[in-house]
Coordinates of C-alpha atoms and ligand atoms in Angstrom, one line a residue:
X1 CA 24.5 -2.5 -103.1
X2 CA 26.3 -0.1 -100.9
X3 CA 29.7 1.0 -102.2
X4 CA 32.4 -0.7 -100.1
X5 CA 35.4 0.8 -98.6
X6 CA 39.0 0.3 -99.8
X7 CA 40.8 -1.8 -97.2
X8 CA 44.5 -1.2 -96.6
X9 CA 46.8 -3.1 -94.2
X10 CA 49.7 -1.3 -92.6
X11 CA 52.2 -2.2 -90.0
X12 CA 50.8 -1.9 -86.4
X13 CA 54.1 -0.7 -85.0
X14 CA 57.5 -0.6 -86.0
X15 CA 59.7 1.2 -88.7
X16 CA 57.0 1.6 -91.2
X17 CA 54.1 2.7 -89.0
X18 CA 54.7 6.4 -88.8
X19 CA 55.6 6.9 -92.5
X20 CA 52.7 4.9 -93.6
X21 CA 50.3 7.0 -91.5
X22 CA 52.0 10.2 -92.6
X23 CA 51.5 9.2 -96.4
X24 CA 47.8 8.7 -96.0
X25 CA 47.6 12.0 -94.0
X26 CA 49.6 13.7 -96.9
X27 CA 47.1 12.2 -99.4
X28 CA 44.4 14.3 -97.5
X29 CA 43.1 11.1 -95.6
X30 CA 42.3 11.6 -92.0
X31 CA 42.4 8.7 -89.7
X32 CA 40.6 8.2 -86.3
X33 CA 42.7 6.8 -83.4
X34 CA 45.7 5.2 -85.0
X35 CA 47.4 4.2 -81.9
X36 CA 47.0 0.6 -80.4
X37 CA 44.1 -0.2 -82.6
X38 CA 43.4 -3.3 -84.8
X39 CA 41.3 -1.3 -87.3
X40 CA 40.1 2.2 -88.0
X41 CA 38.3 4.3 -90.7
X42 CA 38.6 7.5 -92.4
X43 CA 36.0 10.2 -92.2
X44 CA 37.0 11.8 -95.5
X45 CA 37.8 9.0 -97.7
X46 CA 36.3 5.5 -98.1
X47 CA 39.1 3.8 -96.5
X48 CA 39.3 1.1 -93.6
X49 CA 42.7 0.5 -92.1
X50 CA 44.0 -2.8 -90.7
X51 CA 47.0 -2.7 -88.3
X52 CA 49.1 -5.9 -88.7
X53 CA 52.6 -7.2 -88.3
X54 CA 54.4 -6.6 -91.5
X55 CA 55.2 -10.3 -92.1
X56 CA 51.4 -11.1 -92.3
X57 CA 50.4 -8.2 -94.6
X58 CA 51.3 -10.3 -98.1
X59 CA 49.1 -13.1 -96.9
X60 CA 46.3 -10.8 -96.0
X61 CA 46.4 -9.1 -99.2
X62 CA 46.7 -12.3 -101.2
X63 CA 43.6 -13.7 -99.4
X64 CA 41.6 -10.4 -100.1
X65 CA 41.1 -9.7 -96.4
X66 CA 42.8 -6.4 -97.2
X67 CA 42.7 -5.1 -100.7
X68 CA 45.9 -3.3 -100.5
X69 CA 49.0 -3.1 -98.1
X70 CA 52.2 -1.1 -97.4
X71 CA 55.1 -3.4 -96.6
X72 CA 58.8 -3.5 -97.3
X73 CA 59.9 -5.2 -100.6
X74 CA 62.1 -7.4 -98.5
X75 CA 59.0 -8.9 -96.9
X76 CA 57.2 -9.2 -100.3
X77 CA 60.3 -11.1 -101.7
X78 CA 60.5 -13.4 -98.7
X79 CA 56.9 -14.2 -98.4
X80 CA 56.5 -14.8 -102.2
X81 CA 52.6 -14.5 -102.1
X82 CA 50.5 -13.8 -105.1
X83 CA 50.3 -10.0 -104.8
X84 CA 51.1 -7.2 -107.2
X85 CA 53.5 -4.3 -106.3
X86 CA 51.8 -1.1 -107.6
X87 CA 53.9 1.7 -106.3
X88 CA 57.3 2.3 -104.7
X89 CA 56.7 4.6 -101.7
X90 CA 60.2 6.2 -101.0
X91 CA 60.5 5.3 -97.3
X92 CA 61.6 2.4 -95.3
X93 CA 64.9 2.1 -97.4
X94 CA 67.3 -0.6 -96.4
X95 CA 69.1 -3.6 -97.8
X96 CA 69.2 -7.2 -96.9
X97 CA 73.0 -7.9 -96.5
X98 CA 75.3 -10.6 -95.5
X99 CA 77.8 -9.6 -92.8
X100 CA 80.7 -11.6 -91.3
X101 CA 82.8 -10.9 -88.1
X102 CA 85.1 -7.8 -88.7
X103 CA 88.2 -9.7 -87.7
X104 CA 87.6 -12.2 -90.4
X105 CA 88.9 -12.1 -93.9
X106 CA 86.4 -12.1 -96.6
X107 CA 87.8 -13.4 -99.9
X108 CA 84.5 -13.7 -101.7
X109 CA 81.2 -15.5 -101.8
X110 CA 82.8 -18.8 -102.1
X111 CA 84.2 -18.4 -98.6
X112 CA 80.4 -18.8 -97.3
X113 CA 80.6 -22.5 -98.4
X114 CA 79.7 -24.7 -95.3
X115 CA 79.1 -21.8 -93.0
X116 CA 76.2 -21.3 -90.6
X117 CA 74.1 -18.3 -91.6
X118 CA 71.7 -16.8 -89.2
X119 CA 68.7 -14.9 -90.7
X120 CA 65.0 -14.1 -90.8
X121 CA 64.9 -14.2 -94.5
X122 CA 65.7 -18.0 -95.2
X123 CA 64.1 -17.9 -98.7
X124 CA 66.0 -15.1 -100.0
X125 CA 69.4 -16.1 -98.6
X126 CA 68.8 -19.6 -99.9
X127 CA 68.1 -18.5 -103.6
X128 CA 71.1 -16.0 -103.4
X129 CA 73.3 -18.9 -102.3
X130 CA 72.0 -21.3 -104.9
X131 CA 72.6 -18.6 -107.5
X132 CA 76.2 -18.4 -106.4
X133 CA 76.6 -22.1 -106.2
X134 CA 77.4 -22.0 -102.4
X135 CA 75.9 -24.5 -99.9
X136 CA 75.6 -23.3 -96.5
X137 CA 73.5 -24.1 -93.2
X138 CA 70.7 -21.6 -92.9
X139 CA 69.5 -20.9 -89.2
X140 CA 66.3 -19.1 -89.3
X141 CA 65.8 -16.7 -86.3
X142 CA 63.1 -14.2 -85.8
X143 CA 64.9 -11.3 -84.2
X144 CA 68.2 -10.0 -82.9
X145 CA 70.1 -11.8 -85.8
X146 CA 73.1 -9.4 -85.3
X147 CA 74.1 -11.2 -82.0
X148 CA 74.2 -14.7 -83.5
X149 CA 77.9 -14.8 -84.3
X150 CA 78.8 -13.3 -81.0
X151 CA 77.0 -16.0 -79.0
X152 CA 78.2 -18.8 -81.2
X153 CA 74.9 -19.5 -82.9
X154 CA 76.1 -18.8 -86.4
X155 CA 79.3 -17.9 -88.3
X156 CA 77.8 -15.1 -90.4
X157 CA 74.4 -13.4 -90.7
X158 CA 71.9 -12.0 -93.3
X159 CA 70.0 -9.1 -92.0
X160 CA 68.5 -5.8 -93.0
X161 CA 70.9 -2.8 -92.8
X162 CA 70.3 0.9 -93.2
X163 CA 73.2 2.8 -91.6
X164 CA 75.3 -0.1 -90.8
X165 CA 75.7 1.0 -87.1
X166 CA 74.1 -2.0 -85.6
X167 CA 76.6 -4.3 -87.6
X168 CA 79.3 -2.1 -86.5
X169 CA 78.3 -2.3 -82.7
X170 CA 78.2 -6.0 -83.1
X171 CA 81.6 -6.2 -84.5
X172 CA 80.4 -7.3 -88.0
X173 CA 81.1 -5.9 -91.6
X174 CA 78.8 -6.1 -94.6
X175 CA 80.2 -8.1 -97.3
X176 CA 77.4 -8.9 -99.8
X177 CA 74.1 -7.2 -100.7
X178 CA 71.2 -9.4 -101.5
X179 CA 68.4 -6.9 -102.1
X180 CA 67.7 -3.2 -101.9
X181 CA 64.5 -2.5 -100.4
X182 CA 61.9 0.3 -99.7
X183 CA 58.2 0.4 -98.6
X184 CA 55.8 -0.4 -101.5
X185 CA 52.1 -0.5 -102.1
X186 CA 50.9 -4.0 -102.9
X187 CA 47.4 -5.1 -104.1
X188 CA 45.4 -8.2 -104.3
X189 CA 45.1 -9.6 -107.9
X190 CA 41.3 -9.7 -108.2
X191 CA 39.7 -6.4 -107.1
X192 CA 36.2 -5.4 -108.1
X193 CA 35.6 -2.2 -110.2
X194 CA 34.6 0.0 -107.3
X195 CA 37.8 -1.0 -105.4
X196 CA 39.9 -0.4 -108.4
X197 CA 38.4 3.1 -108.7
X198 CA 39.3 3.8 -105.1
X199 CA 42.8 2.4 -105.5
X200 CA 43.4 4.6 -108.6
X201 CA 42.1 7.6 -106.6
X202 CA 44.5 6.9 -103.9
X203 CA 47.3 6.3 -106.1
X204 CA 46.8 9.6 -107.9
X205 CA 47.2 11.3 -104.6
X206 CA 50.2 9.4 -103.6
X207 CA 51.9 10.1 -106.9
X208 CA 51.1 13.9 -106.5
X209 CA 52.6 13.8 -103.0
X210 CA 55.8 11.9 -104.1
X211 CA 56.2 14.3 -107.1
X212 CA 55.9 17.3 -104.9
X213 CA 58.6 15.9 -102.4
X214 CA 60.9 15.6 -105.4
X215 CA 60.5 19.2 -106.5
X216 CA 60.9 22.8 -104.9
X217 CA 59.1 26.0 -106.0
X218 CA 61.7 28.7 -106.8
X219 CA 61.3 32.5 -106.8
X220 CA 63.9 34.9 -107.6
X221 CA 64.4 38.6 -108.7
X222 CA 66.4 39.4 -111.7
X223 CA 67.4 42.5 -113.7
X224 CA 65.5 42.3 -117.0
X225 CA 68.6 42.2 -119.2
X226 CA 69.6 38.8 -117.4
X227 CA 66.1 37.2 -117.9
X228 CA 66.9 35.3 -121.2
X229 CA 69.8 33.7 -119.6
X230 CA 68.0 33.0 -116.3
X231 CA 65.1 31.4 -118.1
X232 CA 67.3 29.3 -120.1
X233 CA 68.8 27.9 -116.8
X234 CA 65.4 26.9 -115.5
X235 CA 64.3 23.4 -116.5
X236 CA 60.6 24.1 -115.0
X237 CA 57.3 22.3 -115.6
X238 CA 56.6 24.6 -118.6
X239 CA 58.1 28.0 -118.9
X240 CA 58.5 30.0 -115.8
X241 CA 56.2 32.8 -114.7
X242 CA 57.7 36.2 -115.1
X243 CA 56.1 39.1 -113.4
X244 CA 57.4 42.8 -113.3
X245 CA 58.7 44.1 -109.9
X246 CA 57.7 47.6 -108.6
X247 CA 61.3 48.6 -109.2
X248 CA 61.6 49.2 -113.0
X249 CA 64.0 47.2 -114.9
X250 CA 63.5 44.2 -112.5
X251 CA 61.4 41.1 -112.6
X252 CA 60.2 38.2 -110.5
X253 CA 60.7 34.8 -111.9
X254 CA 58.9 31.7 -110.5
X255 CA 59.3 28.2 -111.5
X256 CA 59.7 24.5 -110.1
X257 CA 63.0 22.6 -109.7
X258 CA 63.7 19.1 -109.0
X259 CA 65.7 18.0 -106.0
X260 CA 68.6 16.6 -108.1
X261 CA 68.9 19.7 -110.3
X262 CA 68.8 22.0 -107.3
X263 CA 72.2 23.1 -106.2
X264 CA 73.9 23.3 -109.5
X265 CA 71.0 25.4 -110.9
X266 CA 71.0 27.7 -107.9
X267 CA 74.9 28.2 -108.4
X268 CA 74.2 29.1 -112.1
X269 CA 71.3 31.4 -111.4
X270 CA 73.3 33.4 -109.0
X271 CA 76.2 33.8 -111.5
X272 CA 73.6 34.8 -114.1
X273 CA 72.6 37.7 -111.8
X274 CA 69.6 36.3 -109.9
X275 CA 69.0 37.8 -106.4
X276 CA 66.7 37.1 -103.5
X277 CA 66.2 33.6 -104.3
X278 CA 63.5 31.8 -102.3
X279 CA 63.0 28.0 -102.3
X280 CA 59.8 26.7 -101.1
X281 CA 58.4 23.1 -100.4
X282 CA 55.4 22.1 -102.5
X283 CA 52.7 20.2 -100.9
X284 CA 51.1 18.5 -103.9
X285 CA 52.0 18.5 -107.5
X286 CA 49.6 17.4 -110.2
X287 CA 50.9 17.7 -114.0
Ligands
ATP301 P1 56.7 -6.5 -87.0 O1 56.4 -6.5 -85.5 O2 55.5 -5.8 -87.7 O3 56.9 -7.9 -87.5 P2 59.5 -6.0 -87.5 O4 60.2 -6.1 -86.2 O5 59.4 -7.3 -88.4 O6 58.1 -5.7 -87.2 P3 60.6 -3.6 -88.3 O7 61.9 -3.6 -87.7 O8 59.6 -2.6 -87.7 O9 60.0 -5.0 -88.4 O10 60.8 -3.2 -89.8 C1 59.8 -3.2 -90.8 C2 60.4 -2.8 -92.0 O11 61.1 -1.7 -92.2 C3 61.4 -3.9 -92.6 O12 60.8 -5.1 -93.1 C4 62.2 -3.1 -93.7 O13 61.3 -3.1 -94.9 C5 62.1 -1.8 -93.1 N1 63.3 -1.3 -92.7 C6 64.0 -0.1 -93.0 N2 65.2 0.1 -92.3 C7 65.4 -1.0 -91.6 C8 66.6 -1.5 -90.8 N3 67.5 -0.7 -90.6 N4 66.4 -2.6 -90.2 C9 65.2 -3.3 -90.3 N5 64.2 -2.9 -91.1 C10 64.3 -1.8 -91.8
ZN302 ZN1 58.0 -8.4 -89.0

C-alpha cells in the first residue's frame, strides 16, 4: 500500500493564516500556491494542506477528514469536539473576555444577572455564568459583537480581545476573562501508525523551531582573567565554547541564552568585563 500523506487543516484566511503557513515554512515544509486555494501539497514533506474556516477545523479533525489542524484554543473549547491538543504554538494569542459599556459601574460578576450578553461563544459564556451562579440571556451573533451594546442589541458582550483597542473604540471596558487562548495543534484520536510517524516528525520540527525562537546565540570577547566569572554567568545548553583570540590574553566565548534571561545576563556580563557582545537569532535548536 502506498504511504499516505499527513493531512493538516489550517485557516483559509484570517488571523491565523499567515502564522500557520510561516510555521510550516520554518519547519522546512514548502507549500505550493497557498493563496485562494482549498487544498495544496508540499513537494518536500508528505503533507497535504486543507484551507478551511477556523470554526470548521475541530469537526474536520474529529471526523478524520484531516488528521491534524491548527486552530485557536478558544475554538477548540467552544466546539467541544473529540480531538486532542498536541502542542501550543505560541501565536494567535488572545483572551475571551466580558466587556461592559465604559460609562457603567461594574461591581462584580453578580451584576451580570439578567443582562443580555452578545457573543459568538455561547457555550463558553454559558458555562462561565453557570460556574458563577449567574443567569443571563445569551444572544449568539457571528461577527461584529463589539457593536451590539451601541445598537441596543445587548447590554454587555463576551468577545476575543488582544490589545483591547477595539473595545476602547466602541466605548467598552473589559471586566472578566473567561479564557486565555493561543493557536494549538490538534489531532484526530485514531491515527494509523504511518500518520503518527509523520505527525511525530512534524512535531519534532515544530518543537525545534519554538525552542530556537525562545533562545539567542551569544558571542563575546573577554580578558582571560575574567573568564571564570563570565562562564559562571552563562546558563548555556552545556558549558560555553571558549576560543583564544589572536590578541593574547583574550578569548571569545560562545553560548546560548534564553529570551527571559537575556537582559539581566547581558548587564552582568558587561560588568564582568565582556566586550563586543553579539546576539544572533537561532533558526533551529535540537537538544
Ligand atoms: P473564519 O473566517 O476562519 O471563521 P474568524 O473571523 O472566525 O475567521 P479570525 O478573526 O481570523 O476568525 O480569528 C481567528 C482566531 O485568531 C481566533 O479564533 C483566535 O484564536 C485568534 N485571535 C487572536 N487575536 C485575536 C483577536 N484580537 N480577535 C479575534 N481573534 C483573535
Ligand atoms: Zn471563525
